[in-house]
Tab-separated table of C-alpha atoms and ligand atoms in Angstrom:
chain	number	residue	atom	x	y	z
A	10	MET	CA	165.739	76.124	64.565
A	11	THR	CA	168.966	77.117	66.331
A	12	ARG	CA	171.425	74.263	66.586
A	13	ALA	CA	173.217	73.803	69.887
A	14	ILE	CA	176.981	74.309	69.909
A	15	THR	CA	179.408	72.991	72.497
A	16	VAL	CA	182.842	74.619	72.668
A	17	PHE	CA	185.702	72.577	74.129
A	18	THR	CA	188.418	75.096	74.944
A	19	ASP	CA	191.897	75.155	76.407
A	20	LEU	CA	192.411	78.186	78.678
A	21	ASP	CA	195.982	79.419	79.258
A	22	ASP	CA	197.490	80.957	76.104
A	23	THR	CA	194.192	80.355	74.285
A	24	LEU	CA	191.569	82.533	76.038
A	25	PHE	CA	193.948	84.445	78.326
A	26	GLN	CA	197.633	84.656	79.295
A	27	THR	CA	200.036	86.414	81.666
A	28	GLN	CA	200.120	90.201	81.604
A	29	ALA	CA	203.443	90.380	79.716
A	30	LYS	CA	202.204	88.024	76.985
A	31	ALA	CA	198.818	89.760	76.807
A	32	ARG	CA	200.478	93.136	76.414
A	33	ALA	CA	202.774	91.795	73.685
A	34	LEU	CA	199.730	90.424	71.825
A	35	ALA	CA	197.742	93.645	72.221
A	36	ASP	CA	200.672	95.838	71.144
A	37	GLY	CA	200.506	96.795	67.531
A	38	THR	CA	196.823	96.016	67.210
A	39	GLY	CA	195.709	99.544	68.052
A	40	ASN	CA	194.204	98.063	71.202
A	41	SER	CA	197.256	98.150	73.479
A	42	GLY	CA	197.870	99.729	76.865
A	43	ALA	CA	196.842	98.768	80.387
A	44	ASP	CA	193.203	99.683	79.718
A	45	ALA	CA	193.073	97.130	76.921
A	46	LEU	CA	193.664	94.156	79.218
A	47	THR	CA	190.862	92.542	81.216
A	48	GLU	CA	191.443	90.379	84.300
A	49	ALA	CA	190.661	86.708	83.725
A	50	ALA	CA	192.327	84.712	86.527
A	51	TYR	CA	194.033	85.253	89.884
A	52	ASP	CA	197.037	83.743	91.633
A	53	ARG	CA	196.948	81.939	94.989
A	54	ASP	CA	197.121	85.255	96.846
A	55	GLY	CA	194.213	86.788	94.939
A	56	ALA	CA	196.320	89.054	92.707
A	57	PRO	CA	195.409	89.220	88.993
A	58	LEU	CA	197.701	86.881	87.043
A	59	SER	CA	196.024	86.263	83.666
A	60	PHE	CA	194.406	88.699	81.243
A	61	HIS	CA	192.227	88.760	78.119
A	62	THR	CA	193.266	90.828	75.119
A	63	PRO	CA	190.509	92.767	73.307
A	64	ALA	CA	190.552	90.092	70.566
A	65	GLN	CA	189.997	87.316	73.102
A	66	LEU	CA	187.076	89.246	74.600
A	67	ALA	CA	185.583	89.620	71.124
A	68	LEU	CA	185.911	85.872	70.616
A	69	LEU	CA	184.125	85.237	73.928
A	70	ASP	CA	181.337	87.563	72.766
A	71	LEU	CA	181.055	85.450	69.620
A	72	LEU	CA	180.745	82.293	71.742
A	73	HIS	CA	177.961	83.799	73.837
A	74	GLY	CA	175.041	81.368	73.774
A	75	CYS	CA	177.295	78.353	73.249
A	76	GLU	CA	177.959	75.772	75.945
A	77	VAL	CA	181.609	76.441	76.867
A	78	ILE	CA	183.575	73.598	78.492
A	79	PRO	CA	187.166	74.141	79.655
A	80	VAL	CA	189.743	71.490	78.718
A	81	THR	CA	192.700	72.650	80.748
A	82	GLY	CA	195.959	71.592	82.354
A	83	ARG	CA	194.827	73.448	85.487
A	84	ASN	CA	193.603	71.338	88.364
A	85	ARG	CA	190.254	72.208	89.930
A	86	THR	CA	191.790	74.564	92.513
A	87	ALA	CA	193.563	76.559	89.803
A	88	LEU	CA	190.481	76.495	87.563
A	89	ASP	CA	188.453	77.981	90.403
A	90	ARG	CA	190.772	81.015	90.273
A	91	VAL	CA	189.527	81.752	86.727
A	92	VAL	CA	186.828	84.443	86.806
A	93	SER	CA	186.336	84.901	83.054
A	94	PRO	CA	184.789	83.140	81.281
A	95	VAL	CA	182.296	81.683	83.757
A	96	PHE	CA	181.731	77.947	83.330
A	97	ARG	CA	178.268	76.574	84.011
A	98	ALA	CA	178.478	73.161	82.345
A	99	CYS	CA	181.020	70.359	82.629
A	100	ARG	CA	184.724	71.017	83.262
A	101	ILE	CA	187.720	68.941	82.149
A	102	THR	CA	190.794	69.570	84.331
A	103	SER	CA	194.372	68.345	84.867
A	104	HIS	CA	195.099	67.618	81.185
A	105	GLY	CA	191.993	65.453	80.921
A	106	ALA	CA	192.478	63.399	84.100
A	107	VAL	CA	189.278	64.681	85.735
A	108	LEU	CA	185.851	65.334	84.237
A	109	TYR	CA	183.481	67.328	86.443
A	110	GLY	CA	179.749	67.453	85.860
A	111	PRO	CA	177.629	70.643	85.951
A	112	ASP	CA	177.042	70.020	89.689
A	113	GLY	CA	180.779	70.402	90.382
A	114	GLU	CA	181.216	66.727	91.316
A	115	VAL	CA	183.273	64.223	89.298
A	116	LEU	CA	180.977	62.871	86.571
A	117	PRO	CA	179.607	59.481	87.817
A	118	SER	CA	180.761	57.622	84.694
A	119	TRP	CA	184.284	59.017	85.185
A	120	ARG	CA	184.763	58.020	88.839
A	121	GLY	CA	185.782	54.401	88.169
A	122	PRO	CA	188.405	55.146	85.488
A	123	LEU	CA	189.834	58.036	87.573
A	124	ALA	CA	190.187	55.895	90.705
A	125	ALA	CA	191.751	53.036	88.735
A	126	GLY	CA	194.208	55.355	86.961
A	127	ALA	CA	195.270	57.143	90.137
A	128	GLU	CA	195.782	53.844	91.947
A	129	ALA	CA	197.787	52.330	89.097
A	130	PHE	CA	200.037	55.355	88.503
A	131	GLY	CA	200.133	57.187	91.866
A	132	PRO	CA	203.310	55.452	93.142
A	133	ALA	CA	205.068	55.933	89.777
A	134	MET	CA	204.225	59.672	89.836
A	135	GLN	CA	205.758	59.991	93.315
A	136	GLU	CA	208.878	58.099	92.182
A	137	LEU	CA	209.256	60.251	89.082
A	138	SER	CA	208.805	63.449	91.098
A	139	ALA	CA	211.484	62.314	93.579
A	140	ALA	CA	213.879	61.465	90.735
A	141	VAL	CA	213.374	64.876	89.110
A	142	GLN	CA	213.809	66.595	92.496
A	143	ASP	CA	217.091	64.722	92.953
A	144	LEU	CA	218.231	65.880	89.489
A	145	ILE	CA	217.267	69.492	90.259
A	146	GLU	CA	219.385	69.430	93.430
A	147	ARG	CA	222.375	67.588	91.928
A	148	ALA	CA	222.545	69.720	88.771
A	149	ARG	CA	221.389	72.923	90.530
A	150	LEU	CA	218.650	73.444	87.941
A	151	ALA	CA	216.372	76.490	87.968
A	152	ALA	CA	213.220	74.364	88.253
A	153	ARG	CA	210.678	72.903	90.640
A	154	VAL	CA	208.671	69.698	90.491
A	155	ARG	CA	205.509	68.490	92.179
A	156	VAL	CA	202.776	65.905	91.845
A	157	ILE	CA	199.533	67.687	91.031
A	158	GLU	CA	196.392	66.473	92.777
A	159	ASP	CA	192.806	66.896	91.655
A	160	ALA	CA	189.579	65.477	93.076
A	161	GLY	CA	191.690	64.168	95.957
A	162	VAL	CA	194.004	61.940	93.888
A	163	PRO	CA	197.405	62.359	92.142
A	164	VAL	CA	196.920	63.169	88.451
A	165	TYR	CA	200.233	64.239	86.871
A	166	VAL	CA	203.800	65.463	87.492
A	167	SER	CA	204.396	69.170	86.863
A	168	ILE	CA	207.875	70.606	86.268
A	169	LYS	CA	208.349	74.359	85.869
A	170	GLY	CA	211.659	75.929	84.926
A	171	ASP	CA	213.874	77.527	82.310
A	172	GLU	CA	214.573	75.880	78.966
A	173	ALA	CA	217.867	74.247	79.999
A	174	ALA	CA	216.298	72.798	83.148
A	175	LEU	CA	213.290	71.444	81.250
A	176	ASP	CA	215.603	69.854	78.639
A	177	ARG	CA	217.369	67.920	81.418
A	178	ALA	CA	214.113	67.004	83.152
A	179	GLU	CA	212.553	65.840	79.884
A	180	GLN	CA	215.544	63.602	79.213
A	181	LEU	CA	215.207	62.070	82.690
A	182	VAL	CA	211.473	61.432	82.247
A	183	LEU	CA	212.163	59.640	78.973
A	184	GLU	CA	214.873	57.516	80.622
A	185	GLN	CA	212.471	56.623	83.446
A	186	GLY	CA	209.862	55.299	81.053
A	187	ALA	CA	209.230	56.792	77.636
A	188	GLU	CA	206.362	54.334	77.128
A	189	ARG	CA	204.727	55.245	80.446
A	190	TRP	CA	204.515	59.043	80.236
A	191	ARG	CA	203.204	61.403	77.589
A	192	LEU	CA	204.906	64.765	77.673
A	193	HIS	CA	203.227	68.147	77.405
A	194	ARG	CA	205.749	70.941	77.031
A	195	ASN	CA	205.080	74.597	76.295
A	196	GLY	CA	207.069	77.619	77.519
A	197	ARG	CA	208.219	77.136	81.126
A	198	ASN	CA	205.941	74.137	81.725
A	199	LEU	CA	206.619	70.449	81.354
A	200	ALA	CA	204.030	67.883	82.426
A	201	ALA	CA	204.570	64.133	82.586
A	202	LEU	CA	201.118	62.703	82.010
A	203	PRO	CA	200.011	59.181	82.963
A	204	PRO	CA	197.730	57.476	80.413
A	205	PHE	CA	194.537	58.489	82.247
A	206	ALA	CA	195.384	62.227	81.925
A	207	ASP	CA	194.319	62.579	78.307
A	208	LYS	CA	192.362	65.586	77.018
A	209	ARG	CA	191.280	63.702	73.903
A	210	ALA	CA	189.856	60.763	75.902
A	211	ALA	CA	187.948	63.064	78.268
A	212	VAL	CA	186.474	65.093	75.398
A	213	ALA	CA	185.554	61.891	73.510
A	214	HIS	CA	183.729	60.591	76.606
A	215	LEU	CA	181.720	63.778	77.048
A	216	MET	CA	181.083	64.170	73.328
A	217	ALA	CA	179.564	60.665	73.158
A	218	ILE	CA	177.181	61.532	76.021
A	219	LYS	CA	176.155	64.796	74.350
A	220	ARG	CA	175.733	63.212	70.895
A	221	ALA	CA	173.462	60.561	72.406
A	222	GLN	CA	171.312	63.349	73.899
A	223	ASP	CA	171.346	65.501	70.751
A	224	PRO	CA	172.720	64.055	67.480
A	225	THR	CA	172.624	67.468	65.782
A	226	ARG	CA	174.878	69.151	68.365
A	227	THR	CA	177.942	70.812	66.792
A	228	PHE	CA	181.377	70.852	68.418
A	229	LEU	CA	184.078	73.508	68.253
A	230	GLY	CA	187.601	72.970	69.639
A	231	LEU	CA	189.996	75.738	70.723
A	232	GLY	CA	193.628	75.341	71.766
A	233	ASP	CA	197.173	76.642	71.442
A	234	SER	CA	199.431	73.649	72.241
A	235	VAL	CA	200.286	70.651	70.093
A	236	SER	CA	198.935	68.537	72.970
A	237	ASP	CA	195.512	70.151	72.382
A	238	LEU	CA	195.324	68.843	68.797
A	239	GLY	CA	194.055	65.413	69.882
A	240	PHE	CA	190.770	66.757	71.246
A	241	MET	CA	190.487	69.541	68.650
A	242	MET	CA	190.563	66.944	65.859
A	243	LEU	CA	187.450	65.288	67.340
A	244	CYS	CA	185.467	68.491	66.871
A	245	ASP	CA	183.556	69.697	63.796
A	246	PHE	CA	185.698	72.836	63.686
A	247	ALA	CA	188.998	73.847	65.313
A	248	LEU	CA	190.196	77.341	66.106
A	249	VAL	CA	193.815	78.253	66.878
A	250	PRO	CA	195.122	81.649	68.089
A	251	SER	CA	197.903	83.005	65.894
A	252	GLY	CA	201.487	83.001	67.136
A	253	THR	CA	200.929	79.919	69.343
A	254	GLN	CA	202.730	76.561	69.446
A	255	ILE	CA	200.281	74.920	67.004
A	256	HIS	CA	200.584	77.888	64.682
A	257	GLN	CA	204.382	77.667	64.745
A	258	GLU	CA	204.588	73.865	64.440
A	259	CYS	CA	201.901	73.311	61.824
A	260	TRP	CA	201.476	76.422	59.759
A	261	SER	CA	204.892	78.039	59.446
B	326	MG	MG1	197.244	76.371	76.551
């Protein structure tokens, strides 16, 4: 008997990345050059923005036949710009704030918690975004801030910028309420996450449903950021690309 496997996977910097990063990864492997990169996701204008390396394509081949569920910081609109891999089952978006069912609608059991979370933290997200915007203008930081929406509600505050700008923004977020926000920071991205945007909680919810349906189901977790570790630790196995934030923080 073949046992069913569900793969919970982060996307950006795990299964694909920007062209410059993809090329850097492919260089030196004997698989470099423009031909070695495969388009995985597009930007708002329809231009290719993210690419698989040959190694990432090989990994996707290995996962063929598994149920693959994205667990991503992307909101639904940005996830819909991903063309590879193709997701047919559930989807977890916006750092765990939203859990979509296979029909593309928010999972019925997730609608109540999502509505309650967005109502409780929506005003605070707007206030935090305004405070960060004020800081960006006063200190002339190379950054931009916005409240990300998903499924029609506010889900988290996204700040993109250089390292110095993110250092200042991070300090401000902590001053505004260190107990209120969890921070996800990697590269040029900083996200201030309300409690209901939690990858681990969303994966735990879906895992419980799947275990009830099939107690023998096996779970595999993939991710690159320290903020992915929470959901990866719930899985039977965890897989981390080399050279990523987890690799650097935990293994070196
Ligand atoms: Mg990632």
